[in-house]
mmCIF file of C-alpha atoms in Angstrom:
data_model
loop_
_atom_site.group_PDB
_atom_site.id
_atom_site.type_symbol
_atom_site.label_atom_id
_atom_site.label_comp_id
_atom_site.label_asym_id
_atom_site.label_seq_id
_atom_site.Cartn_x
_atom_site.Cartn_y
_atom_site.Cartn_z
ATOM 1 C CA UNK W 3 87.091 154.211 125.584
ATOM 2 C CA UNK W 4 90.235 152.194 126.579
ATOM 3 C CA UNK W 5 91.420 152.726 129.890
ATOM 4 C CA UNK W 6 94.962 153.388 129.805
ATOM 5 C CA UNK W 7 95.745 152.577 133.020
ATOM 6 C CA UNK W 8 94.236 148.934 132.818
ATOM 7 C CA UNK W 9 95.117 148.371 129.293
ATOM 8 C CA UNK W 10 97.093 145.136 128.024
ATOM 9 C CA UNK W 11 100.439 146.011 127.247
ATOM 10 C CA UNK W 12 102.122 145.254 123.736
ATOM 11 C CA UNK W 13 104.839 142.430 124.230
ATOM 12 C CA UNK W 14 108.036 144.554 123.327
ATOM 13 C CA UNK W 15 106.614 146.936 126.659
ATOM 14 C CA UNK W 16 105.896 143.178 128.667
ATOM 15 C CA UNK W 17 110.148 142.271 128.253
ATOM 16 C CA UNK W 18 110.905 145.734 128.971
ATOM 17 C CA UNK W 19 108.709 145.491 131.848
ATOM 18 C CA UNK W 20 110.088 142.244 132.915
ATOM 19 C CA UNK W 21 114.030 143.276 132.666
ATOM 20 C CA UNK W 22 113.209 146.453 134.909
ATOM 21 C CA UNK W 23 111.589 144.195 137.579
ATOM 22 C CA UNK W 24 114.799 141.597 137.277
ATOM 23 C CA UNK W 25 116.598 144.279 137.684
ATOM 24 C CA UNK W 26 114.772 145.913 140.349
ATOM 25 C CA UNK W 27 114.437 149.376 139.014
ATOM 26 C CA UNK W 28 112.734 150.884 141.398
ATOM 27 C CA UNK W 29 109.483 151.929 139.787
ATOM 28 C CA UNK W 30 109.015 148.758 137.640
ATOM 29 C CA UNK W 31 106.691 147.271 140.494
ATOM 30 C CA UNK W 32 104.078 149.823 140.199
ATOM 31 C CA UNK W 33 103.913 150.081 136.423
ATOM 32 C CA UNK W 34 103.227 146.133 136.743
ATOM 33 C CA UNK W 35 100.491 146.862 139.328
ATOM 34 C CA UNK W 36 98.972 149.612 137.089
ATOM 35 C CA UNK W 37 99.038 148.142 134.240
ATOM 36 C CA UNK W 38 97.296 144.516 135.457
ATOM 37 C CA UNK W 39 95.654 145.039 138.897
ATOM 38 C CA UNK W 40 92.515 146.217 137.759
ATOM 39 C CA UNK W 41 92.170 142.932 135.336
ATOM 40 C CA UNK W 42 93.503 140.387 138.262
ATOM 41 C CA UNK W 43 90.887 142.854 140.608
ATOM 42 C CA UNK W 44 87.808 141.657 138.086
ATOM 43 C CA UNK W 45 88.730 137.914 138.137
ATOM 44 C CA UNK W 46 89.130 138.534 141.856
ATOM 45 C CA UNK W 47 85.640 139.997 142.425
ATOM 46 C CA UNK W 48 83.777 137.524 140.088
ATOM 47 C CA UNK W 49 85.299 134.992 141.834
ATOM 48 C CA UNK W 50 84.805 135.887 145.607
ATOM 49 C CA UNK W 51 82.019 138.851 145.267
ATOM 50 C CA UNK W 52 83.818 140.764 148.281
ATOM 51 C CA UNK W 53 85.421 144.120 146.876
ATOM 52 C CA UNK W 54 87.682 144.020 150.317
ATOM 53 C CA UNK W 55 88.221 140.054 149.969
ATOM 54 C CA UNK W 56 89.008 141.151 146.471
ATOM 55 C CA UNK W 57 91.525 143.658 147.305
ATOM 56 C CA UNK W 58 93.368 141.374 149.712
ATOM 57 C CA UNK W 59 93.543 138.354 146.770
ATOM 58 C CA UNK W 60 95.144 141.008 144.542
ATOM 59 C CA UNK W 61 97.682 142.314 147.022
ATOM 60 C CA UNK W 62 98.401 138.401 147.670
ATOM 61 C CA UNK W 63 98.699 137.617 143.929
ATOM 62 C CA UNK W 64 101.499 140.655 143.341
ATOM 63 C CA UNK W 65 103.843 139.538 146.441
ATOM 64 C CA UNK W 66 103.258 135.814 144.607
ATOM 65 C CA UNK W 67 104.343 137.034 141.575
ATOM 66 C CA UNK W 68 107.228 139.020 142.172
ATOM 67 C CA UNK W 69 108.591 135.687 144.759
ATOM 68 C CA UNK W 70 108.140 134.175 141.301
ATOM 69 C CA UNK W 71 109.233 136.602 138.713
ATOM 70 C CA UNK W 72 112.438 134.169 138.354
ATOM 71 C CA UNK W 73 110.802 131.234 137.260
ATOM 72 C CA UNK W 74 108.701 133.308 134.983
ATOM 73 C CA UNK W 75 109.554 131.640 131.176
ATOM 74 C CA UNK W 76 107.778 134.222 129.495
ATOM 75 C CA UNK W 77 106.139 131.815 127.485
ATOM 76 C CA UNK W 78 103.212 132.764 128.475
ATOM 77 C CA UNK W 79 102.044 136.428 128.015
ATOM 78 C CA UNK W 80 102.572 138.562 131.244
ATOM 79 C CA UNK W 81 98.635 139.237 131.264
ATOM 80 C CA UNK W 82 97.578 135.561 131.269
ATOM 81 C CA UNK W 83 100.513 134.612 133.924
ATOM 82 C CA UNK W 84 99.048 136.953 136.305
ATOM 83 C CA UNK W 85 95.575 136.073 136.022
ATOM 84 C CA UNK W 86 96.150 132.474 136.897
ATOM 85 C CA UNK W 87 97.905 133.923 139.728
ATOM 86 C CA UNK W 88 95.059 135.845 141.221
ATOM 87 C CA UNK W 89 92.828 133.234 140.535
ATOM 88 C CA UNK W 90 94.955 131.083 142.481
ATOM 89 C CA UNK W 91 95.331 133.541 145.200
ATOM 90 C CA UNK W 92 91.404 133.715 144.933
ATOM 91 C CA UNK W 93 90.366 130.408 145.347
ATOM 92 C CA UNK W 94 92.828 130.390 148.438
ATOM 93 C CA UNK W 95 91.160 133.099 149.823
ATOM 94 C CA UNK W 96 87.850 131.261 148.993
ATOM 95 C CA UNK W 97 89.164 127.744 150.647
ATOM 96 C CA UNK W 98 89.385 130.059 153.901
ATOM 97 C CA UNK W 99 86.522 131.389 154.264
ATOM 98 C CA UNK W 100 84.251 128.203 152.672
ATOM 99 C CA UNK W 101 80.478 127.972 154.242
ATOM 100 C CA UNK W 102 79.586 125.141 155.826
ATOM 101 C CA UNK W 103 76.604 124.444 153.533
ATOM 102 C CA UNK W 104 78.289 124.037 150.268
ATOM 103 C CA UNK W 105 76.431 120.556 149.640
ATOM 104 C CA UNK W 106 75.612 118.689 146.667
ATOM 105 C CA UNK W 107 72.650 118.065 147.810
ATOM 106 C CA UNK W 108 70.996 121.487 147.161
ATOM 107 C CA UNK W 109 72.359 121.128 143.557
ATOM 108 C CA UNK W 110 70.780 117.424 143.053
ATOM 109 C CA UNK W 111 67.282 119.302 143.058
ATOM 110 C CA UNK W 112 68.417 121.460 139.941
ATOM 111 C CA UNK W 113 69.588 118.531 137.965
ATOM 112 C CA UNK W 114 67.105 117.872 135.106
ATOM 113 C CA UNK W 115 64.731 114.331 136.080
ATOM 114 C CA UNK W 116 64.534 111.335 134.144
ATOM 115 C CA UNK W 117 61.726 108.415 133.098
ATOM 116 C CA UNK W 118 63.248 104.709 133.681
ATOM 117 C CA UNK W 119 63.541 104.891 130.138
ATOM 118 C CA UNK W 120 66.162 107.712 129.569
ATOM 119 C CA UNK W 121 63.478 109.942 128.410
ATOM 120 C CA UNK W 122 62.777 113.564 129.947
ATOM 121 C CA UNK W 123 60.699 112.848 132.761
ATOM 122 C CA UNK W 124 58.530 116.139 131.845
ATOM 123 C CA UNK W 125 58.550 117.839 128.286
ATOM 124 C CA UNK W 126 61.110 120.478 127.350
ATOM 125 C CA UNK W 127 60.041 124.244 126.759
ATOM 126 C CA UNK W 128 61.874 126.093 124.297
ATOM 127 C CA UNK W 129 62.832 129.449 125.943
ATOM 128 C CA UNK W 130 61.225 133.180 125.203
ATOM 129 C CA UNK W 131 64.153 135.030 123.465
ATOM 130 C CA UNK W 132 66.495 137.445 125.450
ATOM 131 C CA UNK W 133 65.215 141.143 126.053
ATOM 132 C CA UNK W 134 66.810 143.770 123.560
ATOM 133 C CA UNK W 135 65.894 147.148 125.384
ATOM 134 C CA UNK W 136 69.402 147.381 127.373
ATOM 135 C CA UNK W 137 67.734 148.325 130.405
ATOM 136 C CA UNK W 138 65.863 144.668 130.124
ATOM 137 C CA UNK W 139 69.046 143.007 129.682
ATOM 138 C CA UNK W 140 70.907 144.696 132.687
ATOM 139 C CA UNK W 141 68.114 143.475 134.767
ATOM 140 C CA UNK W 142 68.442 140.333 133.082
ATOM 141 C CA UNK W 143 71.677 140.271 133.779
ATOM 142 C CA UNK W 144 71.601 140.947 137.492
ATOM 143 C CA UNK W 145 69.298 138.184 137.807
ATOM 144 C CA UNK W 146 71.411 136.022 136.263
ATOM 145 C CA UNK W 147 74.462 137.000 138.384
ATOM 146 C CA UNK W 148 71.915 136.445 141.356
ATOM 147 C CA UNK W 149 71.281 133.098 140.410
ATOM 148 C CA UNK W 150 74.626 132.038 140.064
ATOM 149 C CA UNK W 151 75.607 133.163 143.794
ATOM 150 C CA UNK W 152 73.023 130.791 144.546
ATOM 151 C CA UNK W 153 74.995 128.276 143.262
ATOM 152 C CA UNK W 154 77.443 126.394 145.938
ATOM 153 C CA UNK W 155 80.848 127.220 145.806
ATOM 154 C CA UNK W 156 82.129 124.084 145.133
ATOM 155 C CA UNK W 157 80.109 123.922 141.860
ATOM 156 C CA UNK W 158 79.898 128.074 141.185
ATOM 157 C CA UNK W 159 83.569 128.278 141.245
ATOM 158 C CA UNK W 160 83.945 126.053 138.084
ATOM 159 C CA UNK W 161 81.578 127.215 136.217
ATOM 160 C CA UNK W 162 83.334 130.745 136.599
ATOM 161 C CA UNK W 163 86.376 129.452 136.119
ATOM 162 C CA UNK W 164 85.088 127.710 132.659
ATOM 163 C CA UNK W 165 82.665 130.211 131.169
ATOM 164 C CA UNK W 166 83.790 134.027 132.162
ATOM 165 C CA UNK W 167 87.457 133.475 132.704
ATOM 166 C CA UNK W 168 87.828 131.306 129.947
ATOM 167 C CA UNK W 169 90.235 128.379 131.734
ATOM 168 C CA UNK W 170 90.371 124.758 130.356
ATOM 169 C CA UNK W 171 88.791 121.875 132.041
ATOM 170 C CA UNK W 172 93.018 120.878 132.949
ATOM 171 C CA UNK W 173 93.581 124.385 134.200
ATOM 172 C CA UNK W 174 90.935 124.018 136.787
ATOM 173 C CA UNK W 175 91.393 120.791 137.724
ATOM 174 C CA UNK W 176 95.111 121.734 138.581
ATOM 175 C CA UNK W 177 93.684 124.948 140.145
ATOM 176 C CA UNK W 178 91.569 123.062 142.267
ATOM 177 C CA UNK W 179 93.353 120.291 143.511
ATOM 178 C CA UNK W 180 90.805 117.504 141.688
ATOM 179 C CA UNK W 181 90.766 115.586 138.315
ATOM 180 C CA UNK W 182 90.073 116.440 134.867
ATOM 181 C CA UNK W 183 87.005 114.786 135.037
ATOM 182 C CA UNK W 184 85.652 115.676 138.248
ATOM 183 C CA UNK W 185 86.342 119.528 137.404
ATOM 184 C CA UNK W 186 84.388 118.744 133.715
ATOM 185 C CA UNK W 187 81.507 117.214 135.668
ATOM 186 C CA UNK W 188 81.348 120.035 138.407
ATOM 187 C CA UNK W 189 81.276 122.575 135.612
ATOM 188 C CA UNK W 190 78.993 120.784 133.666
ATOM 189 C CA UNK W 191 76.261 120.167 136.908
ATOM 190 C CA UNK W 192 76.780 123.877 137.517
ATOM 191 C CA UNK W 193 75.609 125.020 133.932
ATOM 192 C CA UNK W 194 72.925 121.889 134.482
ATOM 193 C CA UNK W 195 72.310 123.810 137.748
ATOM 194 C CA UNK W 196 71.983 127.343 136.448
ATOM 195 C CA UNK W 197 69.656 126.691 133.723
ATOM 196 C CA UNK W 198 66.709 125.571 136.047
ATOM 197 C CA UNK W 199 67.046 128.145 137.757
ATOM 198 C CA UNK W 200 67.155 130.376 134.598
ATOM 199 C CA UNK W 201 64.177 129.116 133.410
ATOM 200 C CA UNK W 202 60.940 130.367 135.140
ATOM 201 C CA UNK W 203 62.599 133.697 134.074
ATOM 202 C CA UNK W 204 61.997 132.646 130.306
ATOM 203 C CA UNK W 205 58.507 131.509 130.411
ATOM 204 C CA UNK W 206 59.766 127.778 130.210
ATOM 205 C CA UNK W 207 57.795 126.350 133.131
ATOM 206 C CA UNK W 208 57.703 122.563 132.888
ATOM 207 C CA UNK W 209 54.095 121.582 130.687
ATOM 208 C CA UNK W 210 52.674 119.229 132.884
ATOM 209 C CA UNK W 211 52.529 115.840 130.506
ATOM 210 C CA UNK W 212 49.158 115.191 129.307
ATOM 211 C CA UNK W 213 47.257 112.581 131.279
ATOM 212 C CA UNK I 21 46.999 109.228 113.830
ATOM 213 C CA UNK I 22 48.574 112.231 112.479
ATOM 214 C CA UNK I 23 52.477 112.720 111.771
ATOM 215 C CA UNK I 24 52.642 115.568 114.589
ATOM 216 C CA UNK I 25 50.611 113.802 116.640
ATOM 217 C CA UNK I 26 52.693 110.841 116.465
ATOM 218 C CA UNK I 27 55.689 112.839 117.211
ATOM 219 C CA UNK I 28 53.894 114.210 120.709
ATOM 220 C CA UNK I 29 52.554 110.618 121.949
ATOM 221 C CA UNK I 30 56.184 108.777 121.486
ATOM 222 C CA UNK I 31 57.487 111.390 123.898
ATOM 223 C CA UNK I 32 54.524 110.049 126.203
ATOM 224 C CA UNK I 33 55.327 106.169 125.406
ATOM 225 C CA UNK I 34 58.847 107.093 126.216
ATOM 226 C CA UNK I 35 57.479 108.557 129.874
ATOM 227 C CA UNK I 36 56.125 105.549 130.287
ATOM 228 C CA UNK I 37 52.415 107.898 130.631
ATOM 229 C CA UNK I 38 50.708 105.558 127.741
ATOM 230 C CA UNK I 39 47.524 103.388 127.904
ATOM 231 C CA UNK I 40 47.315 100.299 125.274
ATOM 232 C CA UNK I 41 45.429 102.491 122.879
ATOM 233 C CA UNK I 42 47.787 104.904 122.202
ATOM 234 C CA UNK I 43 50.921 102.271 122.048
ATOM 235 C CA UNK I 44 48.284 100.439 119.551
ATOM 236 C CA UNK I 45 48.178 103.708 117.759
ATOM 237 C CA UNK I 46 51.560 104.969 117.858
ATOM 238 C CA UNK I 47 52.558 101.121 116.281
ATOM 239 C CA UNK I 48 50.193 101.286 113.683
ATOM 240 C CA UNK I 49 51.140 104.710 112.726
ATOM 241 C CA UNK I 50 55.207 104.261 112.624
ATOM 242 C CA UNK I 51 54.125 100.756 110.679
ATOM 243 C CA UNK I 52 52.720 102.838 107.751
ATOM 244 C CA UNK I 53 54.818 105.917 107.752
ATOM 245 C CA UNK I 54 58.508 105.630 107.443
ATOM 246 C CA UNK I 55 59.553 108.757 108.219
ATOM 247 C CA UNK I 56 58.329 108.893 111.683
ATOM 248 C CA UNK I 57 59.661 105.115 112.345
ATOM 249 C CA UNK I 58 62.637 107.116 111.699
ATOM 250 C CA UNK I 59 62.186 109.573 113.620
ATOM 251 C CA UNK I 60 61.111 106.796 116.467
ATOM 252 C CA UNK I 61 64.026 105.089 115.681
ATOM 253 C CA UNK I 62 66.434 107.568 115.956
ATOM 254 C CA UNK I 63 64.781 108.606 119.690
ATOM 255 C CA UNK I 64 65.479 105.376 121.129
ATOM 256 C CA UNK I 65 68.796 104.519 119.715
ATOM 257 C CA UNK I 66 70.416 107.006 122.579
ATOM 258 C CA UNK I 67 68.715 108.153 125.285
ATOM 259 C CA UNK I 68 68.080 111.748 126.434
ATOM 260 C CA UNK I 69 69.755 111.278 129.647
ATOM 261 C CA UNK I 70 72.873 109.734 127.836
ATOM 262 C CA UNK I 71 72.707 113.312 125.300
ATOM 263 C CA UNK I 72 71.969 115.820 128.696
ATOM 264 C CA UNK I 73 74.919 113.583 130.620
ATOM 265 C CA UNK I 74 77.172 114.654 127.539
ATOM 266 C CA UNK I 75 75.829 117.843 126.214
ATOM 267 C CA UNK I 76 79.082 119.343 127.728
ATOM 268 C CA UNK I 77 81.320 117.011 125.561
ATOM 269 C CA UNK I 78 79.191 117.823 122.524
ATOM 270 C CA UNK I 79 78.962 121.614 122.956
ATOM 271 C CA UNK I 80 83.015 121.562 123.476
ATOM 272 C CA UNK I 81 83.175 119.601 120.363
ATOM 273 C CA UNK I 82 84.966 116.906 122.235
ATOM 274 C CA UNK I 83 82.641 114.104 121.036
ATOM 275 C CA UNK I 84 83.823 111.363 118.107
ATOM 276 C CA UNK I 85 82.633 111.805 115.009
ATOM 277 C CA UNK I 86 80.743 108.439 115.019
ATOM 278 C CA UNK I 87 78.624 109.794 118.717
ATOM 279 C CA UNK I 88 78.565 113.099 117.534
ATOM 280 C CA UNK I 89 76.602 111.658 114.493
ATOM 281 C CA UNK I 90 74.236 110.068 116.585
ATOM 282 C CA UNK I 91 73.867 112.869 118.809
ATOM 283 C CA UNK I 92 72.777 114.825 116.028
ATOM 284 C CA UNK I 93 70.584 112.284 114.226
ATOM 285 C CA UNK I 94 69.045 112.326 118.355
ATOM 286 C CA UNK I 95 68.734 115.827 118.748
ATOM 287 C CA UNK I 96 67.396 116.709 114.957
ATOM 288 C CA UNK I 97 64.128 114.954 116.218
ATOM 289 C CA UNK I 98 63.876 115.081 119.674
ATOM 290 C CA UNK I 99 62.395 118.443 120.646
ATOM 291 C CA UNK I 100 63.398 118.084 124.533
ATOM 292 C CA UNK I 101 66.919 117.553 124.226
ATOM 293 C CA UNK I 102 66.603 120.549 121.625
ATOM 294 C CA UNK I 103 64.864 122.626 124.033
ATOM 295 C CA UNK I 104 67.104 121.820 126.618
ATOM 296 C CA UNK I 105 70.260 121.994 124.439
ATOM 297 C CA UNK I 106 69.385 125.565 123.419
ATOM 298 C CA UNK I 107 68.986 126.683 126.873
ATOM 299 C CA UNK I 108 72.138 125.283 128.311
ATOM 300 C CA UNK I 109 73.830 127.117 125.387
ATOM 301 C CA UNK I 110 71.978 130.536 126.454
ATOM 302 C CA UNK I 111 73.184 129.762 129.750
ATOM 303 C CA UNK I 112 76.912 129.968 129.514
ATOM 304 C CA UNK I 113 76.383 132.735 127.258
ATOM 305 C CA UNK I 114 74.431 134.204 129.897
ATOM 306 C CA UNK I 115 76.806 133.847 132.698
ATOM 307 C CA UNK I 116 79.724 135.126 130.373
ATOM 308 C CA UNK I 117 78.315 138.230 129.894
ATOM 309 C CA UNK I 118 76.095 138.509 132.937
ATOM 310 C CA UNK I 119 79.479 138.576 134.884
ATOM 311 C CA UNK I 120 81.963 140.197 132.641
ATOM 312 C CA UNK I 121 79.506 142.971 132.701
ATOM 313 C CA UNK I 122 79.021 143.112 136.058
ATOM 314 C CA UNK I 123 83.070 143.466 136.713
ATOM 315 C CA UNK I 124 83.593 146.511 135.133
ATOM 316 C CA UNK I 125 82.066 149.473 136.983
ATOM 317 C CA UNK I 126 83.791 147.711 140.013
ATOM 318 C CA UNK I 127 86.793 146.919 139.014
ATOM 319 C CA UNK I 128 88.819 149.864 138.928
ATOM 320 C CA UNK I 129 91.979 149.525 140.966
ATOM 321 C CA UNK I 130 92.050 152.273 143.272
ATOM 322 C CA UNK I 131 94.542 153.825 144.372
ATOM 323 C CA UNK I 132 94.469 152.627 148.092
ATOM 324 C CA UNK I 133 95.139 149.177 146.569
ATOM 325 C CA UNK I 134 97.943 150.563 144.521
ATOM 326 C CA UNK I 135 99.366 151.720 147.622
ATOM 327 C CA UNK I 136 98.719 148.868 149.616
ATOM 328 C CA UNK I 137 100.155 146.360 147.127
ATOM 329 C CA UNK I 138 103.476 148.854 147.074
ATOM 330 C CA UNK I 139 103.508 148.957 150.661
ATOM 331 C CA UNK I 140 103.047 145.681 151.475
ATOM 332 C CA UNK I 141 106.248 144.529 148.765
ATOM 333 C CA UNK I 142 108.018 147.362 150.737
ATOM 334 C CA UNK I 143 107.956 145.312 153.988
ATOM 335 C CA UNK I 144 108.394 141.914 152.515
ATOM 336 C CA UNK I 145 111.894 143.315 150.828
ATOM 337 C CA UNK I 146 113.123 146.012 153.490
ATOM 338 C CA UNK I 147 115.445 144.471 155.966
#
């Protein structure tokens, strides 16, 4: 079932939307927070995993957003403006609170090893296929999720960014502050990351290679 | 020295885990069967760490046609860089849905927040 209070809105409702707000009727504010807080709320909580950091991120994207409902081109749809905008408003929440052991050198020991020749340095498993009872897969998926907070932020954050809310390599780089490439290789190292840590799970334990 | 066999003991030349009589072997065996001096071939003309360091650029579809070629011709026989190129493709799946799924009982915007976000746009625009 759709919930109609979180539902997209069609983009003849967005303009109306938008020319109440310009013209600050005074109810036009709320319908906007009705209509997208509980999306910008999701990207909030995936992001920082702290319902009240969450909340705060949100609140902080809306004031953002109506300072810059002017320069709003509406070339983009409504929806997708805001969700780069509580993203944003995440990740500065995030910078704020950053720990202190967010180094790459936990990561390094995830990264898959090498023979001076280029070759895998131990043979490659193929993996068990994924569970079909849903009850498996929640749990699978709750270990996955756990698995991914393990990750540091400074690679976590990308791969969020990349593979649940969908951004480009660009957008992250711009949302981060770094360059195309070094976003690319941070979400790239994360995935790298993630799948070691994955694997035990699906009965690909590195073979010893034969003596 | 059997094809499958053949295909196993490259992997270990390529380790660098070999004693002289399986090298002697392995060369006699890819001197009298093309197909798996092929298949050697095509394993050392990239290496797996080159494939893994791209596998990003590949998956995205980003490559060249030309390295995308030889990515495949690489990862038609190698069974590692399979293996591992399967997995990294069940992991972003995995992390998609693992998360997206894990938003939604949690996500509902209650009405506190509502209020809050009202309240707080109340004081920023009240004089």
């Amino acid at each position: 079932m759709v919930d109609e209070v979180t539902a997209p809105l069609e983009v003849a409702d967005e303009a109306a939307l938008l020319d109440d707000l310009r013209a600050g009727r005074a109810d036009a504010f709320e319908r906007l927070v009705r209509a997208y807080g509980g999306r910008m709320r999701s990207a909030a909580l995936r992001l920082l995993r702290c319902a009240e950091d969450a909340d705060d991120a949100v609140q902080d994207a809306f004031l953002s957003a109506f300072r810059s409902l002017d320069s709003f081109e509406g070339k983009a749809r409504v929806g997708t403006w805001l969700h780069r905008i509580a993203i944003n408003a995440s990740l500065m929440k995030l910078r704020s609170r950053r720990r202190a052991s967010d180094t790459e050198a936990e990561l390094e020991e995830l990264m898959p090893r090498f023979a001076p020749s280029g070759a895998f340095a131990r043979a490659q498993v193929a993996w068990s296929e994924d569970p079909d009872d849903p009850l498996e897969r929640e749990e699978l998926c709750a270990h996955v999720r756990e698995c991914i907070d393990r990750l540091p932020d400074k690679f976590r954050v990308p791969l969020v960014l990349r593979d649940v809310e969908g951004l480009s390599n660009e957008e992250i780089a711009a949302q981060l502050g770094v360059s195309v490439n070094a976003a690319k290789i941070r979400a790239h190292r994360a995935r790298q990351a993630l799948r070691t840590l994955l694997e035990p799970r699906f009965g690909a334990l590195h073979e010893e290679a034969a003596p | 020295m059997s094809c499958e066999r053949f295909r196993v003991d490259v992997h270990e030349i390529y380790r660098e885990q070999v004693d002289r009589d399986l090298l002697r072997s392995v060369e006699e065996h890819a001197a009298a069967c093309p197909a798996c001096a092929e298949y050697r071939r095509a394993c050392e003309e990239i290496a797996c760490r080159e494939v893994v360091e791209a596998l990003d650029d590949y998956v995205d579809g980003e490559l060249s046609p030309g390295r995308r070629a030889t990515f495949e011709s690489h990862l038609d026989l190698c069974t590692d860089c399979a293996a591992y190129l399967e997995a990294y493709r069940r992991t972003i799946a995995l992390s998609g849905e693992a998360l997206r799924e894990a938003s939604t009982p949690d996500a509902a915007l209650s009405e506190a927040l509502v209020r809050a976000v009202l309240d707080a746009r109340r004081a920023e625009t009240e004089p």
